[in-house]
Amino acid sequence: MPTARQPGCPFDPPAGLIDAREHGPISRFPFPDGHQGWLVTGYDLVRSILADPRFSSRKELMRHHPIIDYGDIEVPPAPPGEFLLMDEPRHSRYRKPLVGKFTVRRMRLLTERVEQVTAEHLDAMEKAGPPTDLVTAFAKPIPAVIICELLGVPYEDRGSFQQHIDTFLGGESSDEDLIAAYTATQRYLAELVAAKRADPTDDVLSDLLDSDLTDEELRGIALILLSAGFDTTANMLALGTFALLRNPAQQAALRADPALADRAVEELLRYLSVAKTFMRTALEDVELGGHTIEAGTAVVLSLNTANRDPERFADPHTLDLRRQDGGHLAFGHGIHQCLGQQLARVEMRVALPALLDRFPTLRLAVPAEEVALRPETADIYGVKSLPVTWD
């Protein structure tokens, strides 16, 4: 998917990216099926589209894709409960019952549990000794444990969820593997919802049983929360560590001043923007940035480019943990803004400083250019593994 080149990142940008700055904040580009879509990279334009109901999130309207040629295949509507790919009023039917479960206050109450889970995995890393893959030892298991506990997924089932979500979002699986992983996950979630109906426990999924949501809808909601609550944060923890290891002055600043953690998290979110793009479809002709976006046209919103817009952020390609100009779009904007953003903030705020404090000599175990990135086709920007070592 076209995105902007990111000079100054802690890794080389993947091959094939375009420097969107040369094309302005909005430009046309051809999709594989011949459709002439739009790429929007400017901060103000991206933010305005995300808040504009004239641009739809509906899955069935996204028959044009910037990477995949669907041919004559009709894209079906999003299944019940999978509200990220819906417009109002269906979107609010599913999101509204969840809002109170993910407030700033509720997520901060989880801090002690996040600290405990983080400490357990740092203990295991220390006991095993260097080197290790930070992705499997630290970045993935921490958010996986927390989101599974929030939804009431038994601990022993956590590993299979990690594997299936990697298959969904990793960008390298065959169609057969994708279908198999999706089918297995749907089957499991159906069993989980039925188990909660029979014996509710203290978790978000059980709390939703008092609503008018059907079991099928609850299954869809659970899938969205598990996927979003795990993969994005896991990649932020891995890439955030990578960025700090490649910027020793910023790493030293965070070590020296734990109070910097909140601002550091926001800057890493802006700088890395792991949820790199969103898509929308124009429902009517819209005048935007001096252009007419015709009804039915697909629009790709490049969040990682918007978060490095020099019109919005000073020296945008520099990682600066003391940056004052906040307001990034890493969690989106408008009615689809990430529901679990406060949970992600808590996990990053706890885990990254704890990692640096536990291992003062933490460093890459391989040259930076040998750290393999996830492919451009992956939904979430990240690394496949992050080999690290310490004294």
Coordinates of C-alpha atoms in Angstrom, one line a residue:
M1 CA 0.0 0.0 0.0
P2 CA 1.5 3.4 -0.9
T3 CA 2.8 5.3 2.1
A4 CA 5.5 7.9 2.5
R5 CA 9.2 7.3 2.8
Q6 CA 10.2 7.9 6.4
P7 CA 13.7 9.3 6.7
G8 CA 15.1 9.1 10.1
C9 CA 13.3 5.9 11.1
P10 CA 15.3 3.4 13.2
F11 CA 15.2 1.1 10.2
D12 CA 15.4 1.4 6.4
P13 CA 11.9 1.9 4.8
P14 CA 10.6 -1.1 2.9
A15 CA 11.3 -1.2 -0.8
G16 CA 8.6 0.2 -3.1
L17 CA 7.4 3.0 -0.9
I18 CA 6.8 6.4 -2.5
D19 CA 7.8 9.8 -1.2
A20 CA 4.4 11.2 -0.9
R21 CA 5.7 14.7 -0.1
E22 CA 6.6 15.0 -3.8
H23 CA 2.9 14.5 -4.7
G24 CA 1.4 16.9 -2.3
P25 CA -1.1 16.2 0.6
I26 CA -3.5 14.5 -1.8
S27 CA -2.9 12.7 -5.1
R28 CA -4.4 10.2 -7.5
F29 CA -2.9 6.8 -8.1
P30 CA -4.0 3.7 -10.0
F31 CA -5.2 0.5 -8.2
P32 CA -4.4 -2.9 -9.5
D33 CA -7.9 -3.3 -11.0
G34 CA -7.5 0.0 -12.9
H35 CA -9.5 2.1 -10.4
Q36 CA -8.2 5.6 -10.0
G37 CA -8.1 6.1 -6.2
W38 CA -6.7 8.8 -4.0
L39 CA -3.8 8.8 -1.6
V40 CA -4.2 11.4 1.2
T41 CA -1.0 12.2 3.2
G42 CA -1.5 15.6 4.8
Y43 CA -2.3 15.8 8.4
D44 CA -5.3 18.2 8.2
L45 CA -6.9 16.4 5.2
V46 CA -6.5 12.9 6.8
R47 CA -8.0 14.2 10.1
S48 CA -10.9 15.8 8.3
I49 CA -11.8 12.7 6.3
L50 CA -11.7 10.5 9.4
A51 CA -14.4 12.8 10.9
D52 CA -16.5 13.1 7.7
P53 CA -19.5 10.9 7.4
R54 CA -19.4 11.3 3.6
F55 CA -16.5 8.9 3.6
S56 CA -17.6 5.3 4.5
S57 CA -15.8 2.6 6.4
R58 CA -18.2 -0.1 5.1
K59 CA -16.4 -3.3 4.0
E60 CA -18.7 -4.0 1.1
L61 CA -17.8 -0.7 -0.5
M62 CA -14.1 -1.5 -0.4
R63 CA -14.1 -3.5 -3.6
H64 CA -11.1 -1.6 -4.9
H65 CA -7.8 -2.3 -3.1
P66 CA -4.4 -0.6 -3.5
I67 CA -2.6 -4.0 -3.4
I68 CA -5.1 -6.7 -4.3
D69 CA -7.1 -7.0 -7.5
Y70 CA -10.4 -8.7 -6.4
G71 CA -11.6 -9.0 -10.0
D72 CA -15.3 -9.7 -10.2
I73 CA -15.5 -10.9 -6.6
E74 CA -18.1 -9.0 -4.6
V75 CA -16.9 -7.9 -1.2
P76 CA -19.4 -9.0 1.5
P77 CA -20.5 -6.7 4.4
A78 CA -18.7 -7.0 7.6
P79 CA -20.0 -9.9 9.8
P80 CA -22.2 -8.9 12.8
G81 CA -20.1 -7.3 15.6
E82 CA -17.1 -6.5 13.5
F83 CA -17.8 -2.7 13.8
L84 CA -14.6 -1.3 12.5
L85 CA -15.9 -1.8 8.9
M86 CA -19.3 -0.3 9.5
D87 CA -20.9 3.1 9.4
E88 CA -23.6 4.6 11.7
P89 CA -25.9 3.5 13.1
R90 CA -24.6 -0.1 13.0
H91 CA -21.2 1.0 14.2
S92 CA -22.6 2.6 17.4
R93 CA -24.7 -0.4 18.2
Y94 CA -21.6 -2.3 18.8
R95 CA -19.2 0.3 20.0
K96 CA -21.4 2.1 22.5
P97 CA -21.7 -0.8 25.0
L98 CA -17.9 -1.1 25.0
V99 CA -17.0 2.6 25.6
G100 CA -17.4 2.4 29.4
K101 CA -15.2 -0.7 29.6
F102 CA -12.2 1.1 28.2
T103 CA -12.2 4.5 29.9
V104 CA -9.0 6.2 31.0
R105 CA -9.9 5.4 34.7
R106 CA -10.6 1.7 34.1
M107 CA -7.5 1.2 32.1
R108 CA -5.3 3.0 34.7
L109 CA -6.7 0.6 37.3
L110 CA -5.1 -2.1 35.2
T111 CA -1.6 -0.6 35.7
E112 CA -0.8 -2.9 38.7
R113 CA -1.7 -6.0 36.7
V114 CA 0.3 -4.8 33.6
E115 CA 3.3 -4.2 35.9
Q116 CA 2.9 -7.8 37.3
V117 CA 2.7 -9.4 33.8
T118 CA 5.7 -7.3 32.6
A119 CA 7.8 -8.2 35.6
E120 CA 7.0 -11.9 35.0
H121 CA 8.2 -11.8 31.5
L122 CA 11.3 -9.7 32.3
D123 CA 12.1 -12.3 35.0
A124 CA 11.8 -15.1 32.4
M125 CA 14.1 -13.2 30.0
E126 CA 16.7 -12.6 32.8
K127 CA 16.6 -16.3 33.8
A128 CA 17.0 -17.6 30.3
G129 CA 19.8 -15.1 29.6
P130 CA 20.8 -13.4 26.4
P131 CA 20.4 -13.4 23.5
T132 CA 16.6 -13.5 23.0
D133 CA 14.0 -12.5 20.5
L134 CA 12.2 -9.5 22.1
V135 CA 9.1 -10.1 20.0
T136 CA 8.4 -13.5 21.4
A137 CA 9.8 -13.0 24.9
F138 CA 8.3 -9.6 25.6
A139 CA 6.4 -7.7 23.0
K140 CA 3.7 -10.2 22.1
P141 CA 3.0 -12.0 25.4
I142 CA 2.4 -8.9 27.5
P143 CA -0.6 -7.5 25.5
A144 CA -1.8 -11.0 24.7
V145 CA -2.1 -11.9 28.4
I146 CA -3.9 -8.6 29.2
I147 CA -6.4 -8.6 26.4
C148 CA -7.2 -12.3 27.0
E149 CA -7.8 -11.6 30.7
L150 CA -10.0 -8.6 29.9
L151 CA -12.2 -10.8 27.6
G152 CA -12.1 -13.9 29.8
V153 CA -10.1 -16.1 27.5
P154 CA -8.4 -18.9 29.5
Y155 CA -4.7 -18.5 29.8
E156 CA -4.0 -21.9 28.2
D157 CA -5.7 -20.7 25.0
R158 CA -3.5 -17.5 24.6
G159 CA -0.9 -19.2 22.4
S160 CA -3.4 -20.3 19.8
F161 CA -4.8 -16.8 19.6
Q162 CA -1.3 -15.3 19.1
Q163 CA -0.7 -17.7 16.2
H164 CA -4.1 -17.1 14.5
I165 CA -3.8 -13.3 14.8
D166 CA -0.3 -13.5 13.3
T167 CA -1.8 -15.4 10.4
F168 CA -4.6 -12.8 9.9
L169 CA -2.4 -9.7 10.0
G170 CA 1.2 -10.8 9.3
G171 CA 0.9 -10.4 5.5
E172 CA 2.6 -13.6 4.5
S173 CA 0.0 -16.4 4.9
S174 CA -1.6 -18.2 2.0
D175 CA -5.3 -17.9 1.4
E176 CA -5.8 -21.4 2.7
D177 CA -4.0 -20.6 6.0
L178 CA -6.0 -17.4 6.4
I179 CA -9.3 -19.2 6.0
A180 CA -8.2 -22.0 8.3
A181 CA -7.1 -19.6 11.0
Y182 CA -10.2 -17.5 10.7
T183 CA -12.5 -20.5 10.8
A184 CA -10.7 -21.9 13.9
T185 CA -10.9 -18.6 15.7
Q186 CA -14.6 -18.2 14.9
R187 CA -15.3 -21.7 16.1
Y188 CA -13.4 -21.0 19.4
L189 CA -15.1 -17.7 20.0
A190 CA -18.5 -19.3 19.5
E191 CA -17.6 -21.8 22.1
L192 CA -16.3 -19.0 24.4
V193 CA -19.5 -17.0 24.1
A194 CA -21.6 -20.1 24.9
A195 CA -19.4 -20.8 27.9
K196 CA -19.9 -17.2 29.2
R197 CA -23.7 -17.6 28.7
A198 CA -23.6 -20.7 30.9
D199 CA -21.2 -19.4 33.5
P200 CA -20.4 -15.7 33.4
T201 CA -17.2 -14.5 34.9
D202 CA -15.6 -11.1 35.7
D203 CA -14.6 -9.9 32.2
V204 CA -15.8 -7.6 29.4
L205 CA -17.4 -10.4 27.3
S206 CA -19.5 -11.5 30.3
D207 CA -20.5 -7.9 31.0
L208 CA -22.0 -7.7 27.5
L209 CA -24.4 -10.6 28.1
D210 CA -26.9 -8.2 29.7
S211 CA -27.2 -6.3 26.4
D212 CA -29.4 -7.2 23.4
L213 CA -26.4 -8.4 21.4
T214 CA -26.7 -11.8 19.9
D215 CA -24.1 -14.6 20.3
E216 CA -23.0 -14.0 16.7
E217 CA -22.6 -10.3 17.4
L218 CA -20.6 -11.0 20.6
R219 CA -18.4 -13.3 18.7
G220 CA -17.6 -10.5 16.1
I221 CA -16.9 -8.0 18.9
A222 CA -14.6 -10.4 20.6
L223 CA -12.6 -11.0 17.4
I224 CA -12.2 -7.3 16.9
L225 CA -11.0 -6.7 20.5
L226 CA -8.6 -9.6 20.5
S227 CA -7.1 -8.6 17.2
A228 CA -6.8 -4.9 17.9
G229 CA -5.8 -5.3 21.5
F230 CA -3.0 -7.6 20.7
D231 CA -1.3 -7.0 17.4
T232 CA -0.9 -3.2 17.4
T233 CA 0.4 -3.0 20.9
A234 CA 2.8 -5.9 20.4
N235 CA 4.3 -4.2 17.4
M236 CA 4.5 -0.9 19.2
L237 CA 6.5 -2.5 22.0
A238 CA 8.9 -4.2 19.6
L239 CA 9.3 -1.2 17.3
G240 CA 9.4 1.2 20.2
T241 CA 12.3 -0.7 21.7
F242 CA 14.0 -0.8 18.3
A243 CA 13.6 3.0 17.9
L244 CA 15.0 3.6 21.4
L245 CA 18.0 1.3 20.8
R246 CA 18.7 3.2 17.5
N247 CA 18.4 6.6 19.3
P248 CA 20.7 6.3 22.3
A249 CA 20.3 9.9 23.4
Q250 CA 16.5 9.5 23.6
Q251 CA 16.9 6.1 25.4
A252 CA 19.2 7.8 27.9
A253 CA 16.6 10.6 28.5
L254 CA 13.9 8.1 29.3
R255 CA 16.2 6.1 31.6
A256 CA 17.2 9.3 33.5
D257 CA 13.7 10.7 33.8
P258 CA 10.9 8.1 34.4
A259 CA 8.4 11.0 34.4
L260 CA 9.1 11.3 30.7
A261 CA 7.2 8.1 30.0
D262 CA 3.8 9.6 29.1
R263 CA 5.4 12.0 26.6
A264 CA 7.7 9.3 25.3
V265 CA 4.8 7.0 24.6
E266 CA 3.0 9.7 22.6
E267 CA 6.1 10.5 20.6
L268 CA 6.7 6.8 19.8
L269 CA 3.1 6.4 18.7
R270 CA 3.5 9.4 16.3
Y271 CA 7.0 8.4 15.1
L272 CA 6.1 4.8 14.3
S273 CA 2.4 4.8 13.5
V274 CA 2.1 1.0 13.2
A275 CA -1.5 1.2 12.0
K276 CA -0.1 2.8 8.9
T277 CA -3.2 3.3 6.7
F278 CA -7.0 3.4 6.7
M279 CA -9.3 3.2 3.8
R280 CA -12.5 5.0 3.1
T281 CA -15.0 5.2 0.2
A282 CA -16.7 8.4 -0.9
L283 CA -20.5 8.2 -0.6
E284 CA -21.0 11.4 -2.7
D285 CA -18.9 13.9 -4.6
V286 CA -16.7 15.7 -2.1
E287 CA -14.5 18.8 -2.7
L288 CA -11.2 18.2 -0.9
G289 CA -7.8 19.9 -1.1
G290 CA -8.7 21.5 -4.4
H291 CA -9.9 18.2 -5.9
T292 CA -13.2 16.5 -6.5
I293 CA -13.4 13.1 -4.9
E294 CA -16.2 11.4 -6.9
A295 CA -18.8 9.1 -5.3
G296 CA -17.6 5.5 -5.1
T297 CA -14.0 6.4 -5.2
A298 CA -11.6 4.7 -2.8
V299 CA -9.4 6.8 -0.6
V300 CA -6.3 5.6 1.2
L301 CA -5.4 7.6 4.3
S302 CA -1.7 7.4 5.1
L303 CA -1.5 7.9 8.9
N304 CA 2.2 7.4 9.1
T305 CA 2.8 10.2 6.6
A306 CA 0.2 12.5 8.3
N307 CA 2.1 12.0 11.6
R308 CA 5.2 13.2 9.9
D309 CA 3.7 16.2 8.1
P310 CA 6.1 19.1 8.5
E311 CA 3.1 21.5 8.3
R312 CA 1.9 20.0 11.6
F313 CA 5.1 18.7 13.4
A314 CA 8.4 20.5 13.7
D315 CA 11.4 18.3 12.5
P316 CA 8.9 15.4 12.0
H317 CA 11.4 12.7 11.1
T318 CA 13.3 13.1 14.4
L319 CA 12.4 11.1 17.4
D320 CA 12.1 13.6 20.3
L321 CA 10.7 12.3 23.5
R322 CA 10.3 15.8 24.8
R323 CA 8.2 16.9 21.8
Q324 CA 5.6 19.5 22.7
D325 CA 3.5 19.4 19.5
G326 CA 1.2 16.5 20.2
G327 CA -2.1 15.5 18.6
H328 CA -0.9 12.6 16.4
L329 CA -3.3 10.3 14.5
A330 CA -1.8 7.0 15.5
F331 CA -5.2 5.9 17.0
G332 CA -7.2 7.5 14.2
H333 CA -9.8 10.2 14.7
G334 CA -13.6 10.6 14.8
I335 CA -16.1 7.9 15.6
H336 CA -13.7 5.1 14.6
Q337 CA -10.9 6.3 16.9
C338 CA -9.3 3.3 18.6
L339 CA -11.4 2.1 21.4
G340 CA -8.5 0.5 23.2
Q341 CA -6.0 3.4 23.0
Q342 CA -5.9 3.9 26.7
L343 CA -5.0 0.3 27.3
A344 CA -2.2 0.5 24.7
R345 CA -0.9 3.6 26.5
V346 CA -0.8 1.9 29.9
E347 CA 1.0 -1.2 28.5
M348 CA 3.6 0.9 26.7
R349 CA 4.0 3.3 29.7
V350 CA 4.7 0.4 32.0
A351 CA 6.6 -2.1 29.8
L352 CA 9.1 0.1 27.9
P353 CA 10.6 1.9 31.0
A354 CA 10.6 -1.5 32.9
L355 CA 12.6 -3.2 30.1
L356 CA 15.2 -0.4 30.0
D357 CA 15.5 -0.4 33.8
R358 CA 15.9 -4.2 34.0
F359 CA 18.5 -4.4 31.3
P360 CA 20.7 -1.2 31.3
T361 CA 23.0 -2.7 28.6
L362 CA 20.2 -3.8 26.3
R363 CA 21.3 -3.7 22.7
L364 CA 20.6 -5.3 19.3
A365 CA 22.2 -8.7 18.8
V366 CA 22.4 -8.2 15.0
P367 CA 23.1 -5.2 12.8
A368 CA 20.1 -3.0 12.5
E369 CA 19.8 -3.7 8.7
E370 CA 19.4 -7.4 9.4
V371 CA 16.2 -6.9 11.5
A372 CA 13.5 -8.2 9.3
L373 CA 10.4 -6.0 8.9
R374 CA 6.9 -7.4 8.3
P375 CA 6.0 -7.2 4.6
E376 CA 4.3 -4.1 3.1
T377 CA 1.1 -6.3 2.7
A378 CA 0.8 -6.6 6.5
D379 CA -2.0 -4.6 8.1
I380 CA 0.2 -3.5 10.9
Y381 CA 3.8 -2.1 10.5
G382 CA 6.2 -4.1 12.6
V383 CA 9.2 -6.4 12.8
K384 CA 9.1 -10.2 12.5
S385 CA 11.7 -10.6 15.3
L386 CA 14.0 -8.3 17.3
P387 CA 17.2 -10.2 18.4
V388 CA 18.6 -8.4 21.5
T389 CA 21.3 -9.1 24.0
W390 CA 22.7 -7.6 27.2
D391 CA 25.7 -7.9 29.6

